[in-house]
mmCIF file of C-alpha atoms in Angstrom:
data_model
loop_
_atom_site.group_PDB
_atom_site.id
_atom_site.type_symbol
_atom_site.label_atom_id
_atom_site.label_comp_id
_atom_site.label_asym_id
_atom_site.label_seq_id
_atom_site.Cartn_x
_atom_site.Cartn_y
_atom_site.Cartn_z
ATOM 1 C CA MET A 3 -10.172 -13.291 -8.532
ATOM 2 C CA LYS A 4 -11.754 -12.359 -5.311
ATOM 3 C CA GLU A 5 -9.479 -14.962 -3.261
ATOM 4 C CA THR A 6 -6.558 -13.125 -4.740
ATOM 5 C CA PHE A 7 -7.895 -9.819 -3.815
ATOM 6 C CA SER A 8 -8.825 -10.714 -0.419
ATOM 7 C CA HIS A 9 -5.487 -12.089 0.409
ATOM 8 C CA ARG A 10 -3.518 -9.092 -1.438
ATOM 9 C CA LEU A 11 -5.472 -6.696 0.328
ATOM 10 C CA ARG A 12 -4.770 -8.182 3.694
ATOM 11 C CA ALA A 13 -0.901 -8.572 2.903
ATOM 12 C CA ALA A 14 -0.770 -5.330 2.373
ATOM 13 C CA ARG A 15 -2.656 -3.956 4.980
ATOM 14 C CA ASP A 16 -0.044 -5.943 7.179
ATOM 15 C CA LEU A 17 2.594 -4.655 4.618
ATOM 16 C CA ARG A 18 1.795 -1.340 5.675
ATOM 17 C CA LYS A 19 1.216 -2.209 9.834
ATOM 18 C CA MET A 20 -2.388 -0.840 9.679
ATOM 19 C CA SER A 21 -5.521 -2.594 11.409
ATOM 20 C CA GLN A 22 -8.852 -3.104 9.414
ATOM 21 C CA GLY A 23 -9.659 0.059 11.469
ATOM 22 C CA ASP A 24 -6.943 2.382 10.389
ATOM 23 C CA LEU A 25 -7.481 1.079 6.632
ATOM 24 C CA ALA A 26 -11.461 1.798 7.018
ATOM 25 C CA THR A 27 -10.441 5.626 8.203
ATOM 26 C CA LYS A 28 -7.730 5.904 6.100
ATOM 27 C CA SER A 29 -9.400 5.273 2.712
ATOM 28 C CA GLY A 30 -12.702 6.642 3.747
ATOM 29 C CA LEU A 31 -14.883 3.337 4.030
ATOM 30 C CA GLN A 32 -16.689 1.304 6.826
ATOM 31 C CA PRO A 33 -14.647 -1.188 9.077
ATOM 32 C CA SER A 34 -17.262 -3.871 8.147
ATOM 33 C CA ALA A 35 -16.564 -3.166 4.664
ATOM 34 C CA ILE A 36 -12.506 -4.018 4.994
ATOM 35 C CA SER A 37 -13.775 -7.077 7.011
ATOM 36 C CA HIS A 38 -15.957 -8.232 3.983
ATOM 37 C CA PHE A 39 -13.677 -7.587 1.349
ATOM 38 C CA GLU A 40 -10.880 -9.654 3.208
ATOM 39 C CA THR A 41 -13.001 -12.299 4.089
ATOM 40 C CA GLY A 42 -14.086 -12.549 0.273
ATOM 41 C CA ASN A 43 -17.847 -11.767 1.187
ATOM 42 C CA ARG A 44 -17.888 -8.612 -1.022
ATOM 43 C CA SER A 45 -15.783 -7.152 -3.514
ATOM 44 C CA PRO A 46 -15.061 -3.354 -3.606
ATOM 45 C CA SER A 47 -16.624 -1.276 -6.534
ATOM 46 C CA PHE A 48 -13.758 0.258 -8.898
ATOM 47 C CA ASP A 49 -14.147 3.581 -7.259
ATOM 48 C CA ASN A 50 -13.386 1.350 -3.309
ATOM 49 C CA LEU A 51 -11.040 -0.334 -5.203
ATOM 50 C CA LYS A 52 -8.430 2.907 -5.748
ATOM 51 C CA ARG A 53 -9.367 3.785 -2.245
ATOM 52 C CA LEU A 54 -7.929 1.064 -1.185
ATOM 53 C CA ALA A 55 -5.227 1.440 -2.738
ATOM 54 C CA ASP A 56 -4.329 4.651 -2.576
ATOM 55 C CA ALA A 57 -4.644 4.492 1.552
ATOM 56 C CA LEU A 58 -2.497 1.323 1.260
ATOM 57 C CA THR A 59 0.233 3.044 -1.138
ATOM 58 C CA VAL A 60 0.042 0.085 -3.654
ATOM 59 C CA THR A 61 -1.119 -0.516 -7.138
ATOM 60 C CA THR A 62 -4.375 -1.746 -8.217
ATOM 61 C CA ASP A 63 -2.855 -4.330 -10.388
ATOM 62 C CA TYR A 64 -0.915 -5.399 -7.025
ATOM 63 C CA LEU A 65 -4.569 -5.916 -5.546
ATOM 64 C CA LEU A 66 -6.246 -7.855 -8.498
ATOM 65 C CA GLY A 67 -3.050 -9.983 -8.689
ATOM 66 C CA ARG A 68 -2.078 -8.878 -12.089
ATOM 67 C CA VAL A 69 1.313 -8.265 -10.657
ATOM 68 C CA GLU A 70 3.560 -9.257 -7.637
ATOM 69 C CA ASP A 71 5.552 -6.002 -6.687
ATOM 70 C CA PRO A 72 3.050 -3.844 -4.019
ATOM 71 C CA GLY A 73 4.595 -0.748 -5.667
ATOM 72 C CA ALA A 74 4.898 2.763 -4.691
ATOM 73 C CA SER A 75 1.655 4.233 -5.840
ATOM 74 C CA GLY A 76 -1.204 6.825 -4.640
ATOM 75 C CA PRO A 77 -0.798 10.460 -3.419
ATOM 76 C CA GLU A 78 2.012 9.983 -0.824
ATOM 77 C CA ALA A 79 4.294 8.224 -3.569
ATOM 78 C CA GLY A 80 3.132 11.029 -6.299
ATOM 79 C CA SER A 81 4.263 13.729 -3.752
ATOM 80 C CA LEU A 82 7.851 12.040 -3.494
ATOM 81 C CA PHE A 83 8.013 11.884 -7.120
ATOM 82 C CA ARG A 84 7.081 15.221 -8.152
ATOM 83 C CA HIS A 85 10.124 16.856 -5.908
ATOM 84 C CA ALA A 86 12.604 13.916 -7.903
ATOM 85 C CA GLU A 87 13.111 16.575 -10.665
ATOM 86 C CA ASN A 88 14.696 19.233 -8.257
ATOM 87 C CA LEU A 89 16.956 16.696 -6.517
ATOM 88 C CA SER A 90 20.905 16.664 -7.452
ATOM 89 C CA ALA A 91 22.642 13.496 -7.619
ATOM 90 C CA ASP A 92 24.294 13.617 -4.093
ATOM 91 C CA ASP A 93 20.218 14.109 -3.006
ATOM 92 C CA PHE A 94 19.399 11.161 -4.540
ATOM 93 C CA LYS A 95 22.201 9.184 -2.462
ATOM 94 C CA THR A 96 20.492 10.422 0.580
ATOM 95 C CA LEU A 97 17.077 10.153 -0.348
ATOM 96 C CA GLU A 98 18.043 6.376 -1.068
ATOM 97 C CA SER A 99 20.066 6.103 2.227
ATOM 98 C CA MET A 100 17.138 7.516 4.111
ATOM 99 C CA ALA A 101 14.879 5.248 2.218
ATOM 100 C CA LYS A 102 16.959 2.095 3.043
ATOM 101 C CA VAL A 103 16.869 2.978 6.769
ATOM 102 C CA LEU A 104 13.201 3.337 7.067
ATOM 103 C CA ALA A 105 12.226 0.372 5.129
ATOM 104 C CA ASP A 106 14.760 -1.801 7.175
ATOM 105 C CA LYS A 107 13.151 -0.029 10.371
ATOM 106 C CA ASN A 108 9.588 -1.850 9.095
ATOM 107 C CA ARG A 109 11.345 -5.170 8.038
ATOM 108 C CA PRO A 110 10.129 -7.854 10.546
ATOM 109 C CA ASN A 111 12.976 -8.178 13.192
ATOM 110 C CA GLY A 112 13.575 -3.860 12.475
ATOM 111 C CA GLY A 113 15.916 -5.200 9.404
ATOM 112 C CA ARG A 114 18.314 -7.822 11.277
ATOM 113 C CA ALA A 115 18.755 -10.754 9.702
#
């Protein structure tokens, strides 16, 4: 599990285009702790696992290797979903288009094939 977790932590951090320092700041952990987690020298406590998942907007199951898809989870994703009940069908189409543009922008090569 340690190897899977350390690999997934780095993959999620890279996906979110964060440095170890950025992740440390956003999660409230020390930069050295992030380094230890990514090298597999230490495992996070349950509380720190939740902090890391929230900071990276992924599920704890992804970080632990239980699912393949990092998903969208955490406070930011929850905030988006809370507003969904007030959206019309047209609003959803607009939101989907906007989300696709943002996702394409964040892909390697700016979404170009």
